[in-house]
Short mmCIF file of C-alpha atoms and ligand atoms in Angstrom, two decimals:
data_model
loop_
_atom_site.label_atom_id
_atom_site.label_comp_id
_atom_site.label_asym_id
_atom_site.label_seq_id
_atom_site.Cartn_x
_atom_site.Cartn_y
_atom_site.Cartn_z
CA MET A 1 -24.44 -14.85 8.26
CA ASN A 2 -24.99 -12.10 10.76
CA LYS A 3 -26.10 -8.83 9.15
CA ILE A 4 -26.62 -5.48 10.88
CA VAL A 5 -27.97 -2.44 9.04
CA LEU A 6 -27.82 1.03 10.58
CA LEU A 7 -30.38 3.40 9.08
CA ASN A 8 -30.94 7.19 9.18
CA ILE A 9 -27.45 7.92 10.59
CA GLN A 10 -27.30 11.67 11.08
CA GLU A 11 -23.61 11.68 10.03
CA LEU A 12 -21.40 8.70 9.13
CA LEU A 13 -17.86 10.01 9.75
CA GLN A 14 -14.37 9.03 8.61
CA VAL A 15 -15.46 7.13 5.48
CA ARG A 16 -12.47 6.68 3.12
CA GLN A 17 -10.54 4.39 0.91
CA MET A 18 -7.92 2.72 3.08
CA PRO A 19 -5.41 5.56 3.67
CA THR A 20 -1.84 4.90 2.47
CA GLN A 21 -0.20 7.74 4.34
CA PRO A 22 -0.80 9.63 7.57
CA LEU A 23 -2.93 12.72 7.08
CA ARG A 24 -1.10 16.03 7.00
CA GLY A 25 -1.58 19.60 5.73
CA GLU A 26 -4.85 20.20 3.88
CA GLU A 27 -5.84 16.48 4.08
CA PHE A 28 -5.60 16.63 7.88
CA THR A 29 -8.26 19.31 8.05
CA LYS A 30 -10.83 17.34 6.04
CA LEU A 31 -13.11 14.73 7.58
CA PRO A 32 -14.99 12.76 4.93
CA LYS A 33 -18.58 12.12 5.93
CA ILE A 34 -22.01 11.05 4.62
CA THR A 35 -25.09 12.87 5.92
CA ASN A 36 -28.29 10.85 6.42
CA ALA A 37 -26.47 7.62 5.82
CA TYR A 38 -26.83 3.87 6.07
CA LEU A 39 -24.13 1.31 7.01
CA VAL A 40 -24.23 -2.44 6.45
CA LEU A 41 -22.11 -4.78 8.58
CA CYS A 42 -21.87 -8.40 7.49
CA ASP A 43 -20.28 -10.83 9.99
CA ASN A 44 -18.68 -7.88 11.75
CA GLU A 45 -17.18 -6.44 8.55
CA VAL A 46 -18.20 -3.22 6.84
CA GLU A 47 -19.87 -4.35 3.67
CA ARG A 48 -21.19 -1.09 2.29
CA PHE A 49 -22.44 2.38 3.19
CA GLY A 50 -23.98 5.37 1.46
CA GLU A 51 -26.81 7.89 1.48
CA MET A 52 -30.23 6.72 2.64
CA SER A 53 -31.65 7.70 -0.74
CA GLU A 54 -29.42 5.06 -2.35
CA LEU A 55 -30.36 2.23 -0.02
CA ASN A 56 -31.58 -0.92 -1.71
CA PRO A 57 -34.47 -2.19 0.47
CA ASP A 58 -33.44 -5.81 -0.24
CA VAL A 59 -30.53 -5.25 2.14
CA LEU A 60 -32.97 -5.14 5.07
CA ARG A 61 -34.10 -8.74 4.56
CA ASP A 62 -32.81 -11.07 7.29
CA SER A 63 -30.94 -8.22 8.96
CA GLU A 64 -30.91 -6.71 12.42
CA VAL A 65 -31.96 -3.10 11.80
CA ILE A 66 -30.78 -0.23 14.04
CA ASP A 67 -32.38 3.18 13.69
CA ALA A 68 -29.60 5.69 14.18
CA THR A 69 -31.70 8.86 13.79
CA GLY A 70 -29.90 11.79 15.40
CA ARG A 71 -26.74 9.84 16.01
CA LEU A 72 -23.17 10.05 14.72
CA VAL A 73 -21.29 6.93 13.71
CA PHE A 74 -17.50 6.61 13.35
CA PRO A 75 -14.66 4.15 13.81
CA ALA A 76 -13.40 3.50 17.34
CA PHE A 77 -10.40 5.49 18.63
CA CYS A 78 -6.87 4.11 18.34
CA ASP A 79 -4.88 4.92 21.52
CA SER A 80 -1.25 4.63 20.48
CA HIS A 81 0.41 5.62 23.80
CA THR A 82 -0.52 4.16 27.17
CA HIS A 83 1.04 2.68 30.29
CA ALA A 84 -2.14 0.77 31.06
CA VAL A 85 -0.38 -2.05 32.89
CA PHE A 86 0.48 -0.82 36.39
CA ALA A 87 0.09 -2.23 39.87
CA SER A 88 -1.40 0.66 41.74
CA PRO A 89 -2.90 4.10 41.15
CA ARG A 90 -1.21 7.12 42.80
CA GLU A 91 -4.16 9.26 43.86
CA SER A 92 -2.51 10.12 47.12
CA GLU A 93 0.00 12.17 45.03
CA LEU A 94 -2.84 14.38 43.91
CA VAL A 95 -3.74 15.08 47.52
CA ASP A 96 -0.04 15.72 48.29
CA LYS A 97 0.09 18.20 45.37
CA ILE A 98 -3.04 19.97 46.62
CA LYS A 99 -1.31 20.34 49.99
CA GLY A 100 1.61 21.99 48.22
CA LEU A 101 4.24 19.24 48.22
CA SER A 102 6.83 19.41 45.42
CA TYR A 103 7.54 16.60 42.94
CA GLN A 104 10.80 15.88 44.83
CA GLU A 105 8.97 15.72 48.17
CA ILE A 106 6.39 13.39 46.70
CA ALA A 107 9.08 11.13 45.26
CA ALA A 108 10.94 11.13 48.61
CA SER A 109 7.77 10.05 50.41
CA GLY A 110 7.36 7.04 48.11
CA GLY A 111 5.82 8.53 44.93
CA GLY A 112 6.96 8.68 41.32
CA ILE A 113 8.06 6.05 38.76
CA LEU A 114 10.31 4.23 41.25
CA ASN A 115 7.30 3.74 43.49
CA SER A 116 5.24 2.34 40.56
CA ALA A 117 8.19 0.03 39.87
CA LYS A 118 8.34 -1.21 43.43
CA LYS A 119 4.64 -2.11 43.29
CA VAL A 120 5.02 -3.96 39.97
CA GLN A 121 8.02 -5.85 41.33
CA GLN A 122 6.03 -6.97 44.35
CA MET A 123 2.95 -8.10 42.40
CA SER A 124 2.61 -11.57 40.87
CA GLU A 125 2.22 -11.86 37.09
CA GLU A 126 -1.24 -13.39 37.60
CA ASP A 127 -2.51 -10.52 39.77
CA LEU A 128 -1.00 -7.92 37.40
CA PHE A 129 -2.71 -9.66 34.51
CA LEU A 130 -6.15 -9.85 36.16
CA GLN A 131 -6.03 -6.23 37.28
CA SER A 132 -4.86 -5.06 33.83
CA LEU A 133 -7.52 -7.06 32.03
CA GLU A 134 -10.18 -5.19 33.97
CA LYS A 135 -8.60 -1.86 32.98
CA VAL A 136 -8.41 -2.82 29.33
CA GLU A 137 -12.02 -3.92 29.33
CA GLN A 138 -13.01 -0.48 30.70
CA ILE A 139 -10.84 1.20 28.02
CA ILE A 140 -12.71 -0.71 25.33
CA GLN A 141 -16.05 0.36 26.82
CA GLY A 142 -14.83 3.95 26.53
CA GLY A 143 -14.63 3.69 22.74
CA THR A 144 -11.02 2.66 22.17
CA GLY A 145 -10.70 0.02 19.47
CA ALA A 146 -6.91 -0.45 19.27
CA LEU A 147 -4.44 0.00 22.06
CA GLU A 148 -0.69 0.31 22.63
CA ILE A 149 0.66 -0.56 26.08
CA LYS A 150 4.19 0.03 27.34
CA SER A 151 6.26 -1.78 29.94
CA GLY A 152 8.65 0.43 31.89
CA TYR A 153 7.57 -0.03 35.52
CA GLY A 154 9.63 -3.18 35.90
CA LEU A 155 13.08 -1.59 35.94
CA THR A 156 14.69 -5.02 36.21
CA LEU A 157 14.88 -7.47 33.33
CA LYS A 158 12.75 -10.01 35.24
CA ASP A 159 10.02 -7.48 35.97
CA GLU A 160 10.06 -5.92 32.49
CA LEU A 161 9.56 -9.44 31.08
CA LYS A 162 6.71 -9.92 33.55
CA MET A 163 5.01 -6.75 32.27
CA LEU A 164 5.52 -7.75 28.65
CA ARG A 165 4.12 -11.24 29.32
CA VAL A 166 1.07 -9.61 30.89
CA ILE A 167 0.62 -7.50 27.74
CA SER A 168 0.96 -10.66 25.60
CA ARG A 169 -1.75 -12.35 27.64
CA LEU A 170 -4.00 -9.30 27.30
CA LYS A 171 -3.59 -9.55 23.51
CA ALA A 172 -5.06 -13.02 23.66
CA HIS A 173 -7.94 -12.12 25.97
CA VAL A 174 -9.59 -9.11 24.33
CA ASP A 175 -11.12 -8.54 20.91
CA ILE A 176 -9.15 -5.41 19.95
CA PRO A 177 -5.55 -5.33 18.66
CA ILE A 178 -2.95 -4.51 21.33
CA LYS A 179 0.61 -3.44 20.47
CA ALA A 180 3.34 -4.06 23.07
CA THR A 181 6.10 -1.57 23.60
CA PHE A 182 9.22 -2.45 25.58
CA LEU A 183 9.92 0.82 27.42
CA ALA A 184 13.48 -0.23 27.95
CA ALA A 185 14.79 2.95 29.51
CA HIS A 186 12.08 4.73 31.53
CA ALA A 187 14.08 5.73 34.59
CA ILE A 188 17.51 4.84 35.93
CA PRO A 189 17.08 2.02 38.47
CA ALA A 190 18.45 2.73 41.98
CA GLU A 191 21.29 0.20 41.61
CA PHE A 192 22.61 2.14 38.57
CA GLU A 193 22.02 5.53 40.17
CA ARG A 194 25.48 6.93 39.39
CA ASP A 195 26.16 4.94 36.27
CA LYS A 196 23.67 5.49 33.47
CA GLU A 197 26.21 4.18 30.96
CA ALA A 198 26.38 0.79 32.70
CA PHE A 199 22.58 0.63 32.74
CA MET A 200 22.36 1.45 28.99
CA ASP A 201 24.95 -1.24 28.35
CA GLU A 202 22.72 -3.72 30.16
CA VAL A 203 19.64 -2.59 28.19
CA VAL A 204 21.37 -2.83 24.82
CA HIS A 205 23.32 -6.04 25.34
CA ARG A 206 21.03 -8.08 27.61
CA TRP A 207 17.49 -6.73 27.84
CA ILE A 208 16.73 -6.01 24.19
CA PRO A 209 18.16 -9.33 22.96
CA LYS A 210 16.11 -11.20 25.57
CA VAL A 211 12.87 -9.41 24.61
CA LEU A 212 13.62 -10.16 20.96
CA GLU A 213 14.34 -13.79 21.70
CA GLU A 214 10.97 -14.18 23.45
CA GLY A 215 9.13 -12.12 20.77
CA LEU A 216 7.39 -10.07 23.44
CA ALA A 217 7.32 -6.61 21.87
CA ASP A 218 6.39 -4.69 18.73
CA TYR A 219 8.20 -1.47 19.66
CA VAL A 220 11.04 -0.25 21.85
CA ASP A 221 10.77 3.12 23.64
CA LEU A 222 12.90 5.28 25.91
CA PHE A 223 12.45 8.46 27.94
CA CYS A 224 14.73 11.03 26.30
CA GLU A 225 14.88 13.91 28.79
CA THR A 226 17.35 15.99 30.75
CA GLY A 227 18.40 13.90 33.81
CA TYR A 228 17.21 10.63 32.24
CA PHE A 229 18.35 9.49 28.76
CA ASP A 230 19.74 11.50 25.83
CA ALA A 231 20.07 11.52 22.08
CA GLY A 232 23.09 9.20 22.27
CA ASP A 233 20.90 6.64 24.08
CA VAL A 234 18.26 6.96 21.38
CA GLN A 235 20.98 6.16 18.82
CA ALA A 236 22.21 3.19 20.89
CA VAL A 237 18.71 1.67 21.20
CA ALA A 238 18.08 2.25 17.48
CA GLN A 239 21.29 0.41 16.66
CA ALA A 240 20.38 -2.47 18.92
CA ILE A 241 17.11 -3.07 17.09
CA GLN A 242 18.46 -2.55 13.55
CA GLY A 243 17.53 -5.45 11.29
CA THR A 244 15.05 -6.86 13.84
CA PRO A 245 11.22 -6.69 13.76
CA LEU A 246 11.24 -4.12 16.55
CA LYS A 247 10.57 -0.47 15.68
CA LEU A 248 11.41 2.67 17.60
CA LYS A 249 9.15 5.04 19.55
CA VAL A 250 10.58 7.80 21.80
CA HIS A 251 9.22 9.85 24.75
CA VAL A 252 10.85 13.15 23.95
CA ASN A 253 10.68 16.96 24.45
CA GLN A 254 8.31 16.80 27.40
CA PHE A 255 10.23 19.37 29.43
CA THR A 256 13.42 20.14 27.40
CA ALA A 257 14.63 19.96 23.79
CA ILE A 258 17.91 18.01 23.74
CA GLN A 259 18.16 16.86 20.11
CA GLY A 260 16.24 13.68 20.83
CA ILE A 261 13.78 14.31 18.01
CA GLU A 262 16.56 14.60 15.45
CA ALA A 263 18.07 11.31 16.64
CA ALA A 264 14.66 9.57 16.57
CA VAL A 265 13.71 10.82 13.08
CA LYS A 266 17.16 9.92 11.71
CA ASN A 267 16.64 6.40 13.05
CA LYS A 268 13.18 6.13 11.43
CA ALA A 269 11.21 6.14 14.67
CA ILE A 270 7.56 5.42 13.91
CA THR A 271 6.53 8.06 16.44
CA VAL A 272 7.98 10.70 18.74
CA ASP A 273 5.67 11.30 21.67
CA HIS A 274 4.98 14.29 24.03
CA LEU A 275 6.57 17.34 22.26
CA GLU A 276 5.34 19.93 24.75
CA VAL A 277 8.55 21.83 24.01
CA LEU A 278 9.70 22.25 20.39
CA ASP A 279 12.56 24.23 18.92
CA HIS A 280 13.30 25.15 15.32
CA GLN A 281 15.70 22.25 14.84
CA ASP A 282 12.99 19.77 16.00
CA LEU A 283 10.52 21.11 13.51
CA VAL A 284 13.06 20.91 10.65
CA ALA A 285 13.87 17.30 11.58
CA LEU A 286 10.18 16.31 11.70
CA LYS A 287 9.42 18.10 8.44
CA LEU A 288 12.13 16.24 6.59
CA GLY A 289 11.32 12.84 8.10
CA GLU A 290 8.48 10.31 8.11
CA THR A 291 7.98 10.15 11.91
CA ILE A 292 4.51 10.87 13.35
CA ALA A 293 4.23 13.43 16.19
CA THR A 294 2.06 11.94 18.95
CA VAL A 295 0.76 14.52 21.37
CA LEU A 296 -0.69 13.86 24.81
CA PRO A 297 -2.88 16.72 26.04
CA ALA A 298 -4.26 14.83 29.07
CA CYS A 299 -0.72 14.75 30.51
CA SER A 300 -0.35 18.51 30.01
CA PHE A 301 -3.72 19.01 31.68
CA TYR A 302 -2.93 16.87 34.72
CA LEU A 303 0.67 18.12 35.24
CA ASN A 304 -0.21 21.74 34.46
CA ILE A 305 2.56 21.96 31.84
CA PRO A 306 2.31 23.58 28.40
CA PHE A 307 0.29 21.88 25.61
CA SER A 308 2.19 20.87 22.49
CA PRO A 309 2.27 23.66 19.91
CA VAL A 310 0.30 21.59 17.37
CA LYS A 311 -0.53 24.61 15.18
CA GLU A 312 3.17 24.86 14.29
CA LEU A 313 3.34 21.14 13.50
CA ILE A 314 0.26 21.41 11.25
CA LYS A 315 1.69 24.49 9.49
CA GLU A 316 4.84 22.50 8.65
CA GLY A 317 2.81 19.58 7.28
CA ILE A 318 3.87 17.21 10.06
CA PRO A 319 1.37 14.38 10.79
CA ILE A 320 -0.09 14.41 14.27
CA SER A 321 -1.75 11.69 16.31
CA LEU A 322 -3.47 12.04 19.70
CA ALA A 323 -3.20 9.55 22.54
CA SER A 324 -4.22 9.34 26.24
CA ASP A 325 -0.82 8.53 27.83
CA PHE A 326 -2.95 6.67 30.43
CA ASN A 327 -0.65 6.10 33.41
CA PRO A 328 -0.88 6.41 37.24
CA GLY A 329 1.53 9.34 37.56
CA SER A 330 0.83 11.95 34.91
CA SER A 331 -2.39 11.00 33.06
CA PRO A 332 -4.75 8.88 35.18
CA SER A 333 -7.48 8.78 32.53
CA SER A 334 -7.88 6.69 29.40
CA ASN A 335 -10.88 8.71 28.20
CA MET A 336 -10.33 9.53 24.50
CA PHE A 337 -13.40 11.79 24.34
CA PHE A 338 -11.68 13.94 26.99
CA VAL A 339 -8.48 13.89 24.93
CA TRP A 340 -10.63 15.10 22.01
CA SER A 341 -12.02 17.95 24.14
CA LEU A 342 -8.56 19.02 25.31
CA ALA A 343 -7.23 18.89 21.74
CA CYS A 344 -9.97 21.36 20.68
CA ILE A 345 -10.28 23.52 23.81
CA LYS A 346 -6.58 23.76 24.73
CA MET A 347 -4.69 23.08 21.48
CA LYS A 348 -7.21 24.68 19.12
CA LEU A 349 -7.53 21.76 16.75
CA THR A 350 -10.87 21.74 14.92
CA PRO A 351 -13.18 18.84 15.92
CA GLU A 352 -12.45 17.31 12.47
CA GLN A 353 -8.68 17.59 12.79
CA ALA A 354 -8.80 16.08 16.27
CA LEU A 355 -10.87 13.11 15.13
CA ASN A 356 -8.38 12.50 12.27
CA ALA A 357 -5.59 12.53 14.88
CA LEU A 358 -7.57 10.12 17.13
CA THR A 359 -8.35 7.62 14.40
CA VAL A 360 -6.51 7.56 11.03
CA ASN A 361 -3.21 9.01 12.22
CA SER A 362 -3.21 7.12 15.48
CA ALA A 363 -3.77 3.87 13.51
CA PHE A 364 -0.60 4.72 11.57
CA ALA A 365 1.11 5.43 14.88
CA MET A 366 0.69 1.76 15.78
CA GLY A 367 1.02 0.19 12.30
CA LEU A 368 -2.72 -0.63 12.08
CA GLU A 369 -3.72 1.62 9.17
CA ALA A 370 -4.72 -1.33 6.94
CA THR A 371 -7.38 -2.48 9.40
CA HIS A 372 -8.26 0.39 11.76
CA GLY A 373 -8.76 4.13 11.93
CA ALA A 374 -11.18 4.68 9.00
CA LEU A 375 -14.40 3.12 7.74
CA PHE A 376 -13.75 1.37 4.46
CA LYS A 377 -15.15 -1.77 2.85
CA GLY A 378 -13.65 -4.66 4.82
CA TYR A 379 -13.15 -2.69 8.03
CA ARG A 380 -13.51 -5.06 11.00
CA GLY A 381 -12.77 -2.82 13.94
CA LYS A 382 -15.20 -1.45 16.51
CA ILE A 383 -17.68 1.25 15.61
CA ILE A 384 -18.99 4.00 17.88
CA VAL A 385 -22.65 5.02 17.77
CA THR A 386 -23.14 8.24 19.78
CA ASN A 387 -26.07 9.47 21.84
CA LYS A 388 -28.33 11.85 19.98
CA VAL A 389 -26.27 15.01 19.55
CA PRO A 390 -26.82 18.21 17.54
CA SER A 391 -23.52 18.06 15.63
CA LEU A 392 -19.90 16.77 15.57
CA ALA A 393 -18.61 19.82 17.47
CA TYR A 394 -20.92 18.94 20.36
CA LEU A 395 -18.72 15.94 21.22
CA PRO A 396 -15.54 17.86 22.19
CA TYR A 397 -17.61 20.84 23.40
CA ALA A 398 -19.58 18.90 26.06
CA PHE A 399 -16.40 17.71 27.79
CA GLY A 400 -16.58 15.03 30.46
CA THR A 401 -19.91 13.74 29.08
CA ASN A 402 -20.38 10.12 28.13
CA HIS A 403 -21.36 10.34 24.45
CA ILE A 404 -21.49 6.61 23.72
CA HIS A 405 -24.84 5.00 22.95
CA GLN A 406 -23.53 1.73 21.62
CA ILE A 407 -20.32 0.11 20.43
CA LEU A 408 -20.66 -2.29 17.53
CA ASN A 409 -18.36 -5.27 16.69
ZN1 ZN B 1 4.18 7.92 28.27
#
């Protein structure tokens, strides 16, 4: 039996009974915590916690003791929206942007999603796997304890399957849960340039059945946006996965509101992601449904586009989760502490609300609420021990700082 006891924890955060529903409204603003706390881990499982004054000294026998004076302790982040498997970063696009090139000019000179796709198509599965494994290991060191990864840079069935197989192999090689999302319709491939309908036909009748047959995905996603895919396509994908284990997620309302949210909520999407632009109809749909709103402030920061109006979502009692959107084109960072800072500095979430969105609600956003997101008896996920900090608010306040002292489990 391997026993670890943390003593004198300044604040032990996110201690709850296992949540049964995503946090919304008043619940979303509260962060349960114990000041001057202890925490006992037995064989990597949370056995008990409480106030130091209640600690039974017998617990310390045969235990590894960690003094956590001045430190905060909380469950690892759940990052429910990433594109962490890609072949090549696109830092030259940043330099192009600095020089004043437009998105179209950058795409014409070999940038954008189609460029990422070309690189994935040219790379072997083995190389893509090895490179991705390194990225995921870095993500874990950054404090992420559960991860969703999307395909979507394949753009052919063969290369989408290659990406999904890489994600499957990653699942087997790291000690955090990974959820795989088949981003079936990310961009329209060049060979279907003038015939989106034919491409969607292919996705619905060949690609999704093949992914199902091989059991390679947990979710299916599409990019619902003007010039890409629309509410009808959301409906078509939802129909294609009806009665299967696959669930729906949708990239939607990043630049325009085109009734995609309504279609997603109606089809019981587990999340709708982005939501930089929201109209009244979108809010009504979300309010009446069960879908979680996943917002991605690092993407808004990098692209210089509006941040999601989360205050309106909160006012309507809609559950919010926060994710990194880690990808080479629009959010080249997987740093969840930075996401936390942006959520507070740019979106005006309180530090407590933001941590709820980064842990409990993001665990729901990937179906991991029974095992991740909050510290409860039996929790087996990773645990973050911070550097010595004056208070919780210091973490989002001191943006860009590495706050991690140790990751347990
Ligand atoms: Zn995305």
